[in-house]
XYZ file of C-alpha atoms in Angstrom:
339
model
C 106.964 146.485 135.944
C 110.160 146.223 133.868
C 109.372 149.508 132.144
C 108.750 151.304 135.452
C 111.952 149.843 136.871
C 114.008 151.042 133.914
C 112.552 154.548 134.130
C 113.271 154.777 137.861
C 116.795 153.424 137.402
C 117.561 156.019 134.730
C 115.807 159.055 136.173
C 119.028 161.075 136.205
C 119.812 160.286 132.558
C 116.256 161.111 131.509
C 116.160 164.503 133.193
C 116.153 167.369 130.703
C 118.907 169.959 130.610
C 116.996 172.788 128.954
C 113.749 174.553 129.661
C 110.504 173.454 128.085
C 109.761 176.666 126.237
C 106.409 178.397 125.788
C 103.057 176.933 124.786
C 103.720 177.585 121.104
C 106.986 175.638 120.948
C 107.674 172.295 119.308
C 109.022 170.986 122.619
C 105.676 171.626 124.293
C 103.760 169.945 121.450
C 105.997 166.872 121.748
C 105.266 166.784 125.471
C 101.515 166.934 124.785
C 101.829 164.141 122.196
C 103.695 161.932 124.679
C 101.080 162.598 127.358
C 98.295 161.711 124.916
C 100.039 158.454 124.013
C 100.502 157.627 127.690
C 96.860 158.450 128.401
C 95.722 156.248 125.525
C 97.928 153.378 126.691
C 96.637 153.701 130.254
C 93.001 153.789 129.118
C 93.415 150.740 126.872
C 95.280 148.865 129.612
C 92.513 149.633 132.095
C 89.861 148.525 129.620
C 91.747 145.305 128.921
C 92.141 144.520 132.635
C 88.589 145.594 133.526
C 87.151 142.032 133.550
C 89.917 140.947 135.938
C 89.334 143.968 138.190
C 85.555 143.514 138.344
C 85.918 139.790 139.003
C 88.331 140.462 141.877
C 86.113 143.175 143.396
C 82.567 141.921 142.721
C 83.102 138.286 141.809
C 81.657 138.788 138.305
C 83.788 139.559 135.238
C 82.407 142.461 133.193
C 83.848 143.352 129.788
C 83.788 146.783 128.160
C 81.988 147.067 124.834
C 83.506 148.686 121.741
C 81.533 151.872 122.465
C 83.465 152.358 125.705
C 86.791 152.290 123.863
C 85.488 154.611 121.146
C 84.299 157.081 123.765
C 87.828 157.902 124.918
C 89.961 156.783 121.964
C 87.977 158.846 119.445
C 88.793 162.277 120.939
C 92.358 161.277 121.846
C 92.988 159.917 118.353
C 91.603 163.017 116.642
C 93.700 165.313 118.828
C 96.834 163.310 118.032
C 95.971 163.484 114.331
C 95.449 167.246 114.525
C 98.859 167.729 116.122
C 100.439 165.980 113.113
C 99.297 168.947 111.033
C 100.306 171.597 113.572
C 103.669 170.396 114.897
C 105.745 170.821 111.686
C 104.755 174.495 111.536
C 105.864 175.333 115.080
C 109.472 176.410 115.642
C 111.782 175.085 118.297
C 111.881 177.276 121.411
C 108.621 178.895 120.429
C 106.706 181.084 118.022
C 103.937 183.648 118.286
C 100.245 182.839 118.019
C 99.845 185.308 115.138
C 102.716 183.770 113.179
C 101.311 180.280 113.732
C 97.864 181.401 112.601
C 99.353 182.851 109.413
C 101.000 179.490 108.727
C 97.720 177.644 109.198
C 95.278 179.746 107.193
C 95.265 177.420 104.166
C 94.715 174.360 106.379
C 91.862 176.049 108.216
C 90.153 177.074 104.960
C 90.383 173.552 103.504
C 89.123 172.007 106.752
C 86.123 174.358 106.944
C 85.216 173.770 103.282
C 85.421 169.997 103.812
C 83.182 170.168 106.876
C 80.606 172.381 105.140
C 80.462 170.087 102.077
C 79.903 167.038 104.292
C 77.200 168.802 106.293
C 75.372 169.908 103.145
C 75.773 166.908 100.838
C 76.357 163.865 103.039
C 74.459 162.517 105.983
C 76.445 161.664 109.064
C 77.192 162.415 112.663
C 78.904 165.577 113.882
C 81.974 163.682 115.074
C 82.467 162.287 111.565
C 82.330 165.784 110.051
C 84.887 166.969 112.610
C 87.076 163.959 111.871
C 87.110 164.578 108.109
C 87.802 168.263 108.775
C 90.857 167.281 110.834
C 91.965 164.885 108.087
C 91.698 167.665 105.486
C 93.610 170.021 107.791
C 96.543 167.627 108.232
C 96.532 166.521 104.574
C 96.920 170.158 103.512
C 99.959 170.521 105.778
C 101.580 167.397 104.299
C 100.880 168.430 100.700
C 102.191 171.958 101.236
C 105.388 170.698 102.860
C 105.996 168.206 100.078
C 105.327 170.838 97.425
C 107.614 173.399 99.071
C 110.523 170.968 99.341
C 110.205 169.767 95.744
C 109.674 173.289 94.382
C 112.783 174.521 96.198
C 114.902 171.794 94.611
C 113.427 172.504 91.176
C 114.438 176.161 91.539
C 117.949 175.571 92.887
C 118.953 172.521 90.816
C 116.881 173.206 87.687
C 115.403 169.689 87.775
C 112.007 168.527 86.547
C 109.369 167.513 89.046
C 110.044 163.762 88.844
C 113.818 164.095 89.261
C 113.422 166.705 91.992
C 111.002 164.482 93.902
C 113.259 161.433 93.712
C 116.407 163.279 94.751
C 114.653 165.222 97.497
C 113.482 161.959 99.065
C 116.899 160.335 98.621
C 118.695 163.271 100.267
C 116.299 163.544 103.228
C 114.778 160.116 103.800
C 113.843 160.709 107.416
C 111.792 163.794 106.586
C 109.896 162.363 103.628
C 109.562 158.932 105.203
C 108.006 160.629 108.215
C 105.567 162.472 105.969
C 104.578 159.167 104.346
C 103.955 157.757 107.826
C 101.782 160.769 108.652
C 99.883 160.225 105.397
C 99.323 156.582 106.330
C 97.811 157.652 109.648
C 95.379 159.906 107.756
C 94.346 157.026 105.475
C 93.726 154.798 108.506
C 91.730 157.490 110.334
C 89.739 158.128 107.153
C 88.889 154.428 106.867
C 87.905 154.207 110.527
C 85.709 157.306 110.354
C 83.872 156.399 107.156
C 83.318 152.754 108.124
C 81.935 153.719 111.529
C 79.822 156.741 110.572
C 78.386 155.790 107.188
C 77.764 152.069 107.467
C 74.369 150.802 106.320
C 72.923 147.589 107.768
C 69.793 145.749 106.612
C 68.342 142.521 107.974
C 65.902 140.776 105.652
C 64.242 137.384 105.126
C 63.950 136.229 101.506
C 62.356 133.296 99.753
C 64.111 131.810 96.746
C 63.936 134.238 93.815
C 63.200 137.354 95.910
C 65.254 140.556 95.781
C 66.335 143.330 98.163
C 67.794 146.775 97.452
C 70.610 148.075 99.695
C 72.575 151.282 98.986
C 72.461 150.931 95.202
C 73.032 147.162 95.228
C 70.350 144.718 94.106
C 70.685 141.304 95.765
C 68.742 138.391 94.292
C 68.519 135.188 96.324
C 68.801 132.611 93.560
C 69.520 129.195 95.080
C 70.614 127.371 98.220
C 72.345 124.227 99.416
C 70.899 122.765 102.587
C 72.785 120.441 104.931
C 75.106 118.866 102.419
C 77.914 116.958 104.115
C 81.372 117.594 102.655
C 83.572 114.698 101.562
C 85.764 114.875 104.655
C 82.649 114.661 106.804
C 83.529 117.361 109.299
C 81.153 120.108 108.114
C 77.436 120.330 107.391
C 77.071 122.955 104.691
C 74.295 125.576 104.598
C 74.920 127.880 101.662
C 72.910 130.550 99.839
C 73.647 131.681 96.291
C 73.096 135.423 95.788
C 73.517 137.447 92.585
C 74.751 141.012 93.074
C 73.651 143.725 90.630
C 74.387 147.443 90.441
C 72.867 149.763 87.872
C 71.312 146.808 86.075
C 74.687 145.099 85.605
C 75.609 141.890 87.389
C 78.751 142.368 89.453
C 79.207 138.966 91.034
C 77.655 135.832 92.448
C 78.405 135.386 96.137
C 77.824 132.441 98.450
C 77.407 133.239 102.157
C 77.434 130.168 104.412
C 76.312 129.121 107.877
C 77.798 125.743 108.726
C 78.144 123.270 111.564
C 81.674 121.965 112.152
C 82.072 118.689 114.019
C 85.110 119.929 115.942
C 83.309 123.097 117.061
C 79.739 121.819 117.528
C 78.199 125.222 116.835
C 77.128 127.390 113.925
C 79.967 129.157 112.088
C 79.248 131.894 109.549
C 81.300 132.343 106.392
C 80.725 135.932 105.310
C 80.479 136.704 101.586
C 82.508 139.808 100.829
C 82.860 142.043 97.800
C 85.384 144.842 98.243
C 86.496 147.851 96.195
C 88.161 151.210 96.822
C 84.837 152.825 97.696
C 83.165 150.319 99.997
C 82.768 146.743 101.161
C 79.611 144.691 100.705
C 79.143 142.057 103.428
C 76.407 139.445 103.185
C 75.869 137.177 106.194
C 73.573 134.153 106.101
C 71.821 134.390 109.480
C 69.590 131.325 109.023
C 68.378 128.891 106.386
C 65.088 127.002 106.770
C 64.232 123.618 105.286
C 61.911 125.215 102.694
C 64.709 127.560 101.516
C 63.585 130.674 103.410
C 66.798 132.524 104.288
C 67.536 135.405 106.648
C 70.378 137.715 105.600
C 72.320 140.479 107.274
C 73.593 142.898 104.616
C 76.147 145.589 105.419
C 77.595 148.236 103.130
C 80.671 149.712 104.824
C 82.565 152.545 103.096
C 86.333 152.846 102.700
C 87.382 149.782 104.701
C 90.134 148.954 102.229
C 91.836 152.279 103.023
C 92.739 150.854 106.420
C 94.846 148.250 104.611
C 96.237 150.783 102.134
C 97.197 153.000 105.064
C 99.005 150.067 106.659
C 100.944 149.470 103.427
C 101.899 153.166 103.183
C 102.989 153.011 106.836
C 105.392 150.156 106.045
C 106.752 151.986 102.981
C 107.233 155.211 104.953
C 109.043 153.346 107.720
C 111.387 151.687 105.210
C 112.103 155.028 103.506
C 112.859 156.719 106.837
C 114.992 153.868 108.207
C 116.863 152.964 105.012
C 120.607 153.626 105.522
C 121.868 156.696 103.711
C 124.948 156.509 101.531
C 127.951 158.011 103.293
C 130.043 160.718 101.695
C 133.090 158.424 101.933
C 131.258 155.717 100.002
C 130.210 158.162 97.302
C 133.764 159.527 97.043
C 135.266 156.044 96.652
C 132.758 155.183 93.917
C 133.589 158.391 92.083
C 137.283 157.581 92.399
C 136.796 154.103 90.997
C 134.795 155.621 88.147
C 137.657 157.944 87.304
């Protein structure tokens, strides 16, 4: 309500003075991006309020599952990501379709090659192939822009690549910080796509000493602890001890738990997790019988850690873009003091 009030109160100040331009102008792309963000916000708001709406109308609160959010946020998110790779190549006030196509040929080639490789070599859904094609498209735009800016400085200033990179970023923090932010979005989208499309899940019951194979991992159920009360007395412990092997080499010993807490009065799972740059291995103890028979849920989820790396790159890019630039007066005074 406050936001709507502010917009209505400042309608005159918000009105544009110039024309929008044609469909192949940066102004029009910005408008489309803003509309996509507004549409995403409206859809998420409606999904969040849906239980309240259904309870008011039908008397029964109904929540939307994750699939409902993915159904509309997937296409909107991919379109927003695609525009990251297109917008920097479109001029203000407009360009021609032929000129834009000439600027995008390298991106299109890389995207098509990526999609074909995934279709041929990797299993997966069509939407995942499209998503990785979009990621490759935008990544090519970012790399080419970075390379062009650094190469131009190397030619004009005669600097090596490291010096040229550092000084290019220092002299145009907003541009290169923005490109880091765009790169972070790609890393996050990559993590989301891979973890959703290529996750493997296995549910298995094992007796002590038995083994299961999951996506190249060998899990051996070695031992268990059954209903051991901790010293503080507020948790009944149910723990399995599982050895993790890969390629005949032991990687780790993990201990998934399923406990009863006195202050919760229900079962609480403690997931055993082993994470690396490629994938995450989750082992959940679903149940543990008195004779040691244990039921496990095993999930191998690719590239989850890249969500966190993308978040870190996002913070770094924001700091680079927002960091105050040295003023010319400040530089002049320092040079004067040096003299």
